[in-house]
Coordinates of C-alpha atoms in Angstrom, one line a residue:
Chain A
X1 CA -40.5 6.3 -15.8
X2 CA -38.9 6.4 -12.4
X3 CA -37.8 9.8 -11.2
X4 CA -36.4 11.5 -8.1
X5 CA -37.3 15.0 -7.0
X6 CA -35.3 17.1 -4.6
X7 CA -37.4 20.1 -3.7
X8 CA -34.7 22.6 -2.7
X9 CA -31.9 23.4 -5.1
X10 CA -30.1 25.8 -2.8
X11 CA -30.3 26.0 1.0
X12 CA -28.5 28.5 3.1
X13 CA -28.2 28.0 6.9
X14 CA -26.3 29.3 9.8
X15 CA -24.2 27.0 11.9
X16 CA -26.2 25.1 14.6
X17 CA -29.4 25.4 12.5
X18 CA -31.4 22.2 11.8
X19 CA -31.4 20.8 8.3
X20 CA -34.0 18.8 6.4
X21 CA -33.6 18.2 2.7
X22 CA -36.6 16.7 0.9
X23 CA -36.5 13.8 -1.5
X24 CA -39.4 12.1 -3.2
X25 CA -39.4 9.3 -5.8
X26 CA -41.9 8.0 -8.2
X27 CA -42.0 4.2 -8.1
X28 CA -44.5 1.9 -6.4
X29 CA -42.4 -1.2 -6.1
X30 CA -39.3 -2.2 -4.1
X31 CA -36.6 0.5 -3.9
X32 CA -33.2 1.0 -2.4
X33 CA -32.5 4.6 -1.3
X34 CA -29.3 6.6 -1.0
X35 CA -28.0 10.0 -0.1
X36 CA -24.7 10.9 -1.6
X37 CA -22.7 14.0 -0.7
X38 CA -20.1 15.9 -2.8
X39 CA -17.9 18.2 -0.7
X40 CA -16.1 21.0 -2.7
X41 CA -13.3 19.4 -4.7
X42 CA -13.9 15.9 -3.4
X43 CA -15.4 12.6 -4.7
X44 CA -19.0 11.9 -4.5
X45 CA -19.4 9.7 -1.4
X46 CA -22.1 7.8 0.3
X47 CA -23.7 9.5 3.2
X48 CA -26.3 6.8 4.1
X49 CA -28.5 4.2 2.5
X50 CA -31.7 2.3 3.1
X51 CA -32.3 -1.2 1.8
X52 CA -34.7 -2.7 4.3
X53 CA -35.6 -2.9 8.0
X54 CA -35.7 0.2 10.3
X55 CA -36.9 3.1 8.1
X56 CA -34.9 5.5 10.1
X57 CA -31.3 5.2 9.0
X58 CA -28.2 6.9 10.4
X59 CA -25.3 7.8 8.3
X60 CA -21.9 9.4 8.8
X61 CA -21.3 12.8 10.4
X62 CA -24.6 12.9 12.3
X63 CA -26.9 12.7 9.3
X64 CA -30.0 10.6 9.3
X65 CA -32.9 9.9 6.9
X66 CA -36.3 8.5 7.2
X67 CA -38.0 6.3 4.6
X68 CA -41.7 6.9 4.6
X69 CA -43.1 4.4 2.1
X70 CA -46.6 5.9 2.0
X71 CA -45.2 9.3 1.0
X72 CA -42.5 8.0 -1.3
X73 CA -40.1 10.1 0.6
X74 CA -36.6 9.8 2.0
X75 CA -35.8 13.1 3.6
X76 CA -32.3 13.8 5.0
X77 CA -31.9 15.5 8.4
X78 CA -29.3 16.8 10.7
X79 CA -30.2 18.5 14.0
X80 CA -27.3 20.9 14.0
X81 CA -25.2 21.7 10.9
X82 CA -21.6 22.8 10.8
X83 CA -19.7 24.9 8.4
X84 CA -18.0 21.7 7.1
X85 CA -21.4 20.4 5.9
X86 CA -21.3 22.8 3.0
X87 CA -21.6 20.6 0.0
X88 CA -24.0 19.3 -2.6
X89 CA -26.3 16.5 -1.6
X90 CA -27.9 14.0 -4.0
X91 CA -30.7 11.7 -3.3
X92 CA -30.7 8.5 -5.4
X93 CA -33.0 5.5 -5.9
X94 CA -32.6 2.0 -7.3
X95 CA -36.0 0.9 -8.5
X96 CA -36.2 -2.9 -9.0
X97 CA -38.1 -3.6 -12.1
X98 CA -36.4 -6.7 -13.6
X99 CA -33.4 -6.6 -15.9
X100 CA -31.0 -3.9 -15.1
X101 CA -31.8 -1.9 -12.0
X102 CA -30.7 1.6 -12.6
X103 CA -29.5 4.2 -10.0
X104 CA -31.5 7.3 -10.5
X105 CA -30.3 10.6 -9.1
X106 CA -32.1 13.7 -8.1
X107 CA -30.9 17.1 -9.3
X108 CA -29.0 17.8 -6.1
X109 CA -29.3 20.4 -3.3
X110 CA -26.5 22.8 -2.7
X111 CA -26.1 23.5 1.0
X112 CA -24.2 26.5 2.2
X113 CA -23.6 26.8 6.0
X114 CA -22.4 30.2 7.3
X115 CA -20.3 30.4 10.5
Chain B
X1 CA -5.1 1.5 -1.9
X2 CA -8.3 0.3 -3.5
X3 CA -10.4 2.8 -5.5
X4 CA -11.3 4.4 -8.7
X5 CA -9.0 6.7 -10.6
X6 CA -10.0 9.0 -13.5
X7 CA -7.7 10.9 -15.7
X8 CA -7.1 13.5 -16.7
X9 CA -8.6 15.8 -14.1
X10 CA -9.2 18.5 -16.7
X11 CA -9.5 17.9 -20.4
X12 CA -9.8 20.4 -23.3
X13 CA -11.5 19.5 -26.5
X14 CA -11.3 21.3 -29.8
X15 CA -14.3 21.4 -32.1
X16 CA -14.6 18.2 -34.1
X17 CA -12.2 16.3 -32.0
X18 CA -12.8 13.0 -30.2
X19 CA -11.4 12.7 -26.7
X20 CA -11.1 9.8 -24.4
X21 CA -11.6 9.8 -20.6
X22 CA -9.9 7.1 -18.6
X23 CA -11.5 5.2 -15.7
X24 CA -9.6 2.5 -13.8
X25 CA -10.7 0.5 -10.7
X26 CA -8.8 -2.0 -8.6
X27 CA -11.8 -3.0 -6.5
X28 CA -12.4 -6.2 -8.6
X29 CA -15.9 -4.8 -9.3
X30 CA -17.8 -6.3 -12.2
X31 CA -20.0 -3.3 -13.0
X32 CA -18.9 0.1 -14.1
X33 CA -20.7 3.2 -15.0
X34 CA -20.3 6.6 -16.6
X35 CA -22.3 9.6 -15.5
X36 CA -22.4 13.2 -16.7
X37 CA -23.0 15.9 -14.1
X38 CA -24.4 19.3 -15.1
X39 CA -25.4 22.0 -12.7
X40 CA -29.0 21.7 -11.5
X41 CA -29.5 18.3 -13.3
X42 CA -27.8 15.9 -11.0
X43 CA -26.1 12.8 -12.5
X44 CA -27.3 11.3 -15.7
X45 CA -26.2 7.8 -16.9
X46 CA -24.3 7.7 -20.2
X47 CA -23.2 4.0 -20.4
X48 CA -22.8 1.1 -18.1
X49 CA -21.1 -2.3 -18.2
X50 CA -22.1 -5.2 -16.1
X51 CA -19.3 -7.5 -17.2
X52 CA -16.3 -7.5 -19.4
X53 CA -16.9 -7.2 -23.1
X54 CA -20.5 -6.1 -22.5
X55 CA -21.9 -2.6 -22.2
X56 CA -25.3 -0.9 -22.5
X57 CA -26.5 2.6 -23.3
X58 CA -27.8 4.7 -20.5
X59 CA -30.2 7.7 -20.7
X60 CA -27.9 10.0 -22.7
X61 CA -25.6 7.8 -24.8
X62 CA -25.7 9.8 -28.0
X63 CA -22.3 11.2 -28.9
X64 CA -20.5 8.9 -26.6
X65 CA -18.8 5.5 -27.0
X66 CA -17.2 3.1 -24.5
X67 CA -15.3 -0.2 -24.4
X68 CA -14.8 -2.8 -21.7
X69 CA -11.9 -5.0 -22.8
X70 CA -10.6 -5.4 -19.2
X71 CA -12.5 -5.8 -15.9
X72 CA -10.6 -2.9 -14.4
X73 CA -10.9 -0.4 -17.2
X74 CA -13.9 1.4 -18.8
X75 CA -12.8 4.3 -21.0
X76 CA -15.3 6.8 -22.3
X77 CA -14.9 8.5 -25.7
X78 CA -16.6 11.8 -26.3
X79 CA -17.1 12.0 -30.0
X80 CA -17.5 15.1 -32.2
X81 CA -21.2 14.1 -32.5
X82 CA -21.7 15.2 -28.9
X83 CA -22.7 18.9 -29.4
X84 CA -22.6 20.0 -25.8
X85 CA -19.8 18.1 -24.2
X86 CA -18.8 20.6 -21.5
X87 CA -19.6 18.9 -18.2
X88 CA -18.1 17.0 -15.3
X89 CA -17.8 13.3 -16.0
X90 CA -18.0 10.7 -13.2
X91 CA -17.0 7.1 -13.4
X92 CA -18.4 4.6 -10.8
X93 CA -18.3 0.9 -10.1
X94 CA -19.9 -1.7 -7.8
X95 CA -19.4 -5.3 -7.2
X96 CA -22.6 -6.2 -9.1
X97 CA -25.4 -4.1 -10.6
X98 CA -28.5 -3.3 -8.6
X99 CA -28.6 -3.1 -4.8
X100 CA -25.0 -2.5 -4.0
X101 CA -23.6 0.9 -3.3
X102 CA -21.8 2.5 -6.2
X103 CA -18.3 4.0 -5.6
X104 CA -17.3 7.1 -7.5
X105 CA -14.0 8.3 -9.0
X106 CA -12.8 11.9 -8.6
X107 CA -14.2 13.0 -12.0
X108 CA -12.9 14.6 -15.2
X109 CA -14.0 18.1 -16.2
X110 CA -14.2 18.5 -19.9
X111 CA -14.1 21.9 -21.5
X112 CA -14.5 22.8 -25.1
X113 CA -12.1 25.3 -26.7

């Protein structure tokens, strides 16, 4: 069965530190990849997505992610975090396997940024 | 304003009681979804509906039921058979199943008294 692994459940950083959140998926076929973010008390919202083309995708608020097919990875990065980046981040994958193509979420990573 | 609304924001359930969570969208989306969010487990799919009058079980459908009588509405009933209903429930929709981005509602937190 397809699955998504997020390696870090909790990350604590100081402002201006660099961020990298790991995401690996288990599926050998075509995938669409997403990072969603849930700020405290807010809707789950899309941060960025990869469907095809340039494997380095840029999202909102200075985030980017790189799809490395050979590593089955889609890590999220930001060069310099801000206190307002404190949130929970979810990696998600759609694995195309015929029939219904389900969106599969990782367990999430809680990021706390200290001023 | 286009979007997804969920009500109520908080819901309390007594033992043995069925409760229904509302989800409405005015995005003209065909597909709608219900997820359950638990700490450390991410989002798990309960039910989904690709078109009106059709719905399918997700990964954790036991103890839940849904209906899709109208395109814009996809209510979720948490039945007394669901033994651990305390969770945050998220409704989502997209224009069609598969590659399109899903858009999420604000969620309903269900607590058991």
